[in-house]
Amino acid sequence: MTGKLARVGLDLRRSKGWWGVFGIGVLLGFILFGMRVFLSEHADAGLTLTAQSHLRETDQAVLESVEPIANWGISAKPQPAVRREGGMEQQGEPIVVKPVPVSEGREEGAELTAPAKGALDNQRVRVYLTELKKVESVPLETYVTGVLAAEMPIDFELEALKAQAIAARTYIVRRLSSAVMANEKADVLDTVQHQAYLSKDELGKRWKGEEKTTNLAKLKRAIEETKGFILTYEGEPIEAAFFSTSNGFTENSEDYWAQSLPYLRSVASPWDEGISPRYEAETVWTKKEFYRALGLKGKAASAKPSITVTKRTEGNRIKEVLINGKSFSGREVREKLGLASSHFSWKISDHEIVILTYGLGHGVGMSQWGANGMAQEGKKATAILMHYYTGTRVEQASKLPSRTTS
């Protein structure tokens, strides 16, 4: 560029009249225009990087969004699910989710009409089957079917199953769109670390005879009637957390995790108490077992048990509690003792401590039993989702580049 300016200057000295001046003006204008385009392009790249970093930070902040299906059993001390995300290598072309215009979004209680063809049709999901130690590559909707079968009882109402299907689809679309992959060969695991999932073979063996025909048809209907639909907030797929049973309310995300998400707000869920078999659970501890599980030592482990709640969450769970003078969060107590939820009461006798819990799960997002209660009252999947995920929309994902890895 310097050489060109020197040559133009030499030409100017050799020329007389205004043509030389005009030539320099044109050249300078060209240089300024090029600089402006260069800066604009780099500014856009910086904004894109910031947006992607925000998605990854959000994924890392949300560590537990799915309760294990095992927690619907009879275990006295259900273990909490843990979803671990973030910090993984990007694989392939990142997916960009661009929902339909707002005017086409589905309002609360609206019927869903799945299109014949959608943006997710050619998308595949690579699932690592932990017990078999192999990867199963399946179409995205097949993956959602496997998650739905693993995460929600098949005898739930159809609209509850449809709500769960949309939540599960939102999770995988968000995961793929933020380019966070489980490892180099798989997008997700088949465990609650991501979402519980039944492989094609497992699903085929789950039921027999007429029950198999009926249940598979019900799963197929829930998937087909919600095909391609996801939950969005301000045009982005949400962190669609869900759990088994509420204590009557859901939690604000920051009351259980570090991140405050505007669509994960505490809302009433009164249906659970009357219909969920896991609304209440009781565990019994000897004092020695209780102290050991909490990590109490010395005087704190020899004194008479003293438990005082110092702060509650908006969802009426325990936020902070003093146990023999040591402060714990409600989540810490739940996880250390393997409790069903962080809403609990207790009875202390001379030899043991009885803890009664209310609800099952972390309490953030959609209550599955609450969703079933709403469906029993005639609520549609859209109404269920918009109740539990504040300010969201149910929309069709569109303009996703396909990946047909087999």
XYZ file of C-alpha atoms in Angstrom:
406
model
C 0.000 0.000 0.000
C 2.891 2.406 0.823
C 4.439 1.692 -2.589
C 1.183 2.578 -4.322
C 0.955 5.917 -2.493
C 4.547 6.730 -3.424
C 3.870 5.998 -7.055
C 0.711 8.122 -7.025
C 2.670 10.957 -5.411
C 5.300 10.703 -8.128
C 2.609 10.798 -10.807
C 1.146 13.889 -9.134
C 4.458 15.679 -9.227
C 4.739 14.879 -12.912
C 1.189 15.986 -13.720
C -0.263 19.438 -13.798
C -3.863 20.297 -13.183
C -6.598 18.857 -11.010
C -6.644 15.290 -12.430
C -3.785 14.251 -10.140
C -5.578 15.595 -7.059
C -8.759 13.764 -8.101
C -6.814 10.492 -8.385
C -5.467 10.754 -4.830
C -8.969 11.514 -3.502
C -10.364 8.363 -5.125
C -7.516 6.246 -3.719
C -7.925 7.588 -0.172
C -11.682 6.961 -0.340
C -11.018 3.360 -1.381
C -8.625 2.873 1.574
C -11.111 4.289 4.118
C -13.941 2.126 2.742
C -11.789 -0.995 3.023
C -10.881 -0.199 6.650
C -14.551 0.279 7.509
C -15.520 -3.121 6.032
C -12.616 -4.805 7.876
C -13.613 -3.345 11.260
C -17.285 -4.184 10.705
C -16.534 -7.823 9.919
C -14.333 -8.231 13.013
C -16.892 -6.549 15.241
C -19.538 -9.043 14.086
C -17.162 -11.930 14.751
C -16.564 -10.650 18.272
C -20.314 -10.509 18.963
C -20.769 -14.078 17.705
C -17.981 -15.336 19.959
C -19.541 -13.581 22.949
C -22.928 -15.187 22.276
C -21.405 -18.664 22.006
C -19.450 -18.150 25.222
C -22.661 -17.148 27.011
C -24.342 -20.387 25.927
C -21.457 -22.440 27.225
C -21.399 -20.549 30.549
C -25.121 -21.161 30.981
C -24.693 -24.871 30.287
C -21.897 -25.102 32.834
C -23.982 -23.323 35.457
C -26.906 -25.728 35.168
C -25.574 -28.945 36.686
C -28.757 -30.877 37.386
C -31.779 -30.758 35.118
C -33.025 -34.324 34.932
C -34.102 -36.614 37.749
C -33.136 -40.299 37.353
C -35.988 -42.593 36.422
C -34.818 -44.835 39.279
C -36.150 -42.219 41.687
C -39.689 -43.318 40.843
C -38.965 -46.610 42.605
C -39.149 -47.517 46.276
C -35.590 -46.646 47.271
C -35.546 -45.064 50.735
C -32.626 -42.818 49.834
C -32.879 -41.797 46.155
C -29.667 -40.412 44.746
C -29.764 -37.001 43.048
C -29.198 -36.761 39.326
C -26.253 -34.736 38.094
C -26.019 -33.253 34.626
C -22.468 -32.212 33.814
C -21.964 -29.989 30.787
C -19.481 -27.567 29.303
C -15.756 -27.557 28.670
C -15.969 -30.058 25.784
C -14.650 -29.910 22.251
C -16.753 -28.554 19.422
C -17.547 -31.143 16.769
C -18.596 -30.310 13.241
C -20.592 -27.289 12.149
C -22.413 -25.489 14.988
C -26.190 -25.449 14.635
C -27.977 -22.121 14.643
C -31.552 -22.168 15.846
C -33.771 -19.618 14.185
C -37.385 -20.061 15.304
C -40.386 -19.052 13.251
C -41.506 -15.412 13.585
C -43.184 -14.529 16.867
C -46.537 -14.173 15.161
C -46.380 -17.877 14.305
C -45.464 -19.029 17.837
C -47.931 -21.096 19.791
C -49.866 -19.316 22.519
C -50.871 -20.933 25.792
C -53.393 -23.696 25.263
C -53.044 -23.668 21.477
C -53.175 -26.855 19.434
C -49.916 -27.932 17.812
C -49.817 -28.675 14.108
C -46.588 -30.397 13.157
C -45.398 -29.740 9.583
C -44.907 -32.563 7.098
C -41.267 -31.550 6.752
C -39.137 -29.661 9.238
C -35.624 -28.400 9.869
C -34.820 -31.311 12.184
C -35.765 -34.075 9.741
C -32.203 -34.881 8.652
C -30.562 -34.209 12.008
C -29.021 -37.207 13.779
C -27.951 -37.647 17.381
C -25.023 -39.815 18.417
C -25.852 -41.434 21.751
C -23.230 -43.237 23.803
C -24.798 -46.369 25.323
C -22.883 -46.656 28.583
C -23.600 -50.300 29.367
C -22.840 -51.515 25.865
C -19.954 -49.066 25.467
C -20.911 -48.145 21.931
C -22.421 -45.241 20.012
C -25.908 -45.414 18.517
C -26.590 -42.844 15.803
C -30.308 -42.161 15.397
C -32.581 -39.507 13.857
C -33.320 -36.711 16.301
C -36.991 -37.645 16.691
C -36.011 -41.265 17.401
C -33.735 -39.954 20.148
C -36.604 -37.914 21.617
C -38.773 -41.049 21.575
C -36.149 -42.942 23.576
C -35.869 -40.110 26.092
C -39.634 -39.825 26.473
C -39.931 -43.567 27.160
C -37.174 -43.398 29.787
C -38.128 -40.153 31.495
C -41.928 -40.287 31.903
C -44.358 -43.105 32.802
C -46.230 -44.248 29.699
C -49.566 -44.201 31.553
C -49.384 -40.418 31.911
C -51.863 -38.315 29.953
C -51.011 -37.711 26.287
C -50.677 -33.935 26.746
C -48.185 -34.462 29.582
C -46.182 -36.804 27.354
C -46.261 -34.193 24.590
C -44.984 -31.536 27.006
C -42.160 -33.872 28.054
C -41.329 -34.597 24.404
C -40.981 -30.875 23.670
C -38.798 -30.383 26.751
C -36.561 -33.312 25.739
C -36.323 -32.054 22.147
C -35.456 -28.572 23.408
C -32.622 -30.018 25.472
C -30.946 -31.800 22.585
C -31.458 -28.905 20.140
C -29.924 -26.514 22.666
C -27.032 -28.873 23.232
C -26.327 -29.289 19.531
C -26.849 -25.593 18.771
C -24.274 -24.567 21.381
C -21.799 -27.074 19.906
C -21.230 -28.769 23.270
C -20.561 -32.442 22.636
C -20.057 -35.309 25.081
C -16.802 -36.368 23.398
C -15.343 -36.790 19.944
C -17.641 -39.664 19.023
C -20.948 -38.910 20.753
C -23.246 -35.952 21.402
C -24.877 -37.275 24.579
C -24.791 -40.135 27.050
C -27.852 -42.308 27.663
C -27.863 -41.466 31.384
C -29.237 -38.637 33.517
C -25.880 -36.921 33.083
C -27.631 -35.679 29.951
C -31.056 -37.327 29.509
C -32.101 -40.881 30.309
C -32.587 -42.721 27.026
C -33.809 -46.144 25.908
C -32.080 -47.490 22.816
C -34.051 -48.948 19.938
C -33.355 -52.469 21.205
C -34.351 -51.622 24.801
C -37.527 -49.950 23.651
C -38.446 -53.009 21.606
C -38.113 -55.231 24.690
C -39.807 -52.916 27.201
C -43.363 -54.215 26.651
C -44.965 -57.288 25.135
C -48.100 -58.207 23.257
C -51.018 -55.804 23.132
C -49.418 -53.564 25.778
C -46.416 -53.087 23.497
C -48.605 -52.147 20.532
C -50.660 -49.686 22.600
C -47.719 -48.026 24.353
C -45.559 -47.678 21.249
C -48.519 -46.116 19.435
C -48.952 -43.640 22.300
C -45.256 -42.708 22.211
C -45.402 -42.317 18.436
C -48.417 -40.044 18.678
C -46.756 -37.816 21.318
C -43.708 -37.445 19.079
C -45.560 -36.923 15.805
C -47.929 -34.308 17.249
C -45.000 -32.273 18.586
C -42.541 -32.932 15.760
C -39.953 -30.150 15.494
C -41.411 -28.035 18.312
C -39.079 -26.599 20.946
C -39.280 -24.087 23.790
C -37.637 -20.712 23.192
C -36.969 -17.584 25.187
C -36.123 -14.483 23.162
C -35.463 -16.683 20.138
C -33.095 -19.159 21.820
C -33.784 -22.750 22.945
C -34.068 -22.803 26.730
C -32.497 -24.964 29.426
C -35.589 -27.138 29.780
C -35.031 -28.479 33.298
C -37.587 -30.890 34.726
C -38.037 -33.121 37.755
C -40.470 -35.667 39.196
C -42.652 -34.133 41.924
C -42.981 -30.654 43.431
C -43.686 -29.717 47.027
C -46.446 -27.427 45.802
C -44.116 -24.935 44.100
C -41.178 -24.964 41.711
C -37.874 -23.237 42.433
C -36.110 -20.195 41.024
C -33.029 -21.543 39.237
C -30.617 -19.506 41.379
C -32.034 -21.035 44.563
C -30.651 -24.432 43.550
C -27.959 -23.580 41.002
C -25.693 -20.550 40.639
C -27.295 -19.160 37.463
C -30.449 -17.049 37.441
C -32.476 -17.815 34.297
C -35.528 -15.620 33.593
C -37.717 -18.495 32.425
C -36.961 -20.765 35.407
C -39.059 -18.934 38.009
C -40.939 -20.290 41.005
C -44.588 -21.080 40.166
C -47.350 -22.912 41.980
C -47.760 -26.643 41.301
C -50.674 -27.803 43.480
C -51.466 -30.966 41.498
C -48.560 -33.086 42.756
C -49.695 -33.634 46.328
C -52.901 -35.373 45.340
C -51.589 -37.655 42.595
C -47.861 -38.334 43.018
C -46.967 -41.479 45.011
C -43.638 -39.846 45.859
C -44.965 -36.592 47.276
C -43.796 -37.619 50.763
C -40.893 -39.850 51.770
C -39.434 -40.765 55.155
C -35.869 -41.700 56.050
C -34.594 -42.792 59.452
C -31.060 -42.192 60.727
C -29.161 -43.076 63.845
C -27.392 -40.037 65.250
C -24.029 -41.534 64.342
C -25.083 -42.133 60.724
C -26.592 -38.652 60.507
C -23.451 -36.908 61.765
C -21.160 -38.991 59.587
C -23.184 -38.298 56.426
C -23.051 -34.552 57.078
C -19.346 -34.633 57.828
C -19.758 -33.359 61.390
C -16.870 -34.054 63.771
C -15.724 -33.297 67.290
C -18.188 -31.495 69.548
C -20.639 -31.049 66.671
C -20.847 -34.818 66.324
C -21.306 -35.534 70.019
C -23.819 -32.888 71.012
C -27.567 -33.369 71.058
C -28.960 -32.782 67.535
C -30.010 -29.185 66.920
C -31.544 -28.213 63.569
C -32.699 -24.666 62.769
C -33.856 -23.357 59.386
C -32.409 -19.874 58.844
C -33.636 -19.148 55.298
C -36.207 -20.543 52.869
C -36.502 -20.221 49.110
C -39.423 -18.697 47.255
C -40.481 -22.274 46.474
C -40.697 -23.010 50.231
C -37.674 -25.307 50.266
C -34.816 -24.946 52.725
C -32.171 -22.538 51.497
C -29.991 -22.465 54.632
C -30.045 -24.525 57.817
C -27.916 -24.690 60.978
C -27.145 -28.205 62.192
C -25.284 -28.315 65.497
C -23.933 -24.850 64.814
C -22.689 -25.564 61.266
C -24.372 -23.900 58.296
C -25.493 -25.959 55.296
C -27.464 -25.126 52.182
C -30.637 -27.118 51.658
C -29.079 -28.618 48.548
C -26.030 -29.752 50.530
C -28.188 -31.533 53.083
C -30.275 -33.140 50.340
C -27.221 -34.452 48.515
C -25.248 -35.524 51.585
C -28.196 -37.430 53.026
C -29.587 -38.596 49.671
C -32.960 -36.974 50.388
C -35.766 -36.802 47.848
C -35.879 -32.985 48.003
C -34.577 -29.965 49.870
C -37.974 -29.381 51.523
C -37.877 -31.460 54.687
C -38.947 -31.582 58.310
C -37.600 -33.780 61.116
C -38.283 -35.510 64.409
C -35.509 -36.123 66.919
C -35.715 -38.868 69.540
C -33.143 -40.253 71.955
C -31.722 -42.693 69.434
C -32.678 -41.591 65.925
C -33.573 -38.767 63.569
C -36.555 -39.134 61.249
C -36.595 -36.866 58.183
C -39.761 -36.333 56.145
C -39.331 -34.866 52.657
C -41.927 -33.240 50.416
C -41.609 -33.612 46.655
C -38.981 -35.429 44.608
C -36.229 -33.656 42.725
C -34.402 -30.348 42.530
C -37.659 -28.496 41.905
C -36.488 -26.376 38.944
C -38.544 -26.218 35.746
C -41.385 -28.583 34.919
C -42.806 -30.951 37.504
C -43.683 -34.157 35.650
C -46.458 -35.150 38.050
C -47.696 -31.572 38.021
C -47.760 -31.698 34.227
C -49.843 -34.865 34.416
C -52.208 -33.189 36.872
C -52.680 -30.266 34.493
C -53.304 -32.674 31.614
C -55.915 -34.504 33.684
C -57.722 -31.173 34.014
C -57.768 -30.821 30.236
C -54.755 -28.535 29.778
C -52.856 -28.757 26.501
C -49.106 -29.314 26.278
C -48.530 -25.657 25.393
C -50.377 -24.483 28.510
C -48.396 -26.902 30.669
C -45.057 -25.734 29.284
C -45.839 -22.030 29.486
C -46.942 -22.474 33.097
C -43.687 -24.060 34.189
C -41.322 -22.097 31.902
C -42.110 -18.427 32.431
C -42.255 -16.180 29.363
C -41.353 -18.907 26.855
C -42.854 -19.784 23.492
C -43.443 -23.125 21.782
C -42.063 -22.756 18.272
C -40.767 -24.736 15.335
C -36.999 -24.896 15.047
C -35.904 -23.888 11.561
C -32.842 -23.401 9.363
C -30.632 -25.976 11.044
C -27.808 -27.406 8.951
C -28.253 -31.189 8.760
C -25.643 -33.659 9.956
C -26.190 -37.191 8.699
C -23.440 -38.974 10.619
C -24.169 -42.703 10.685
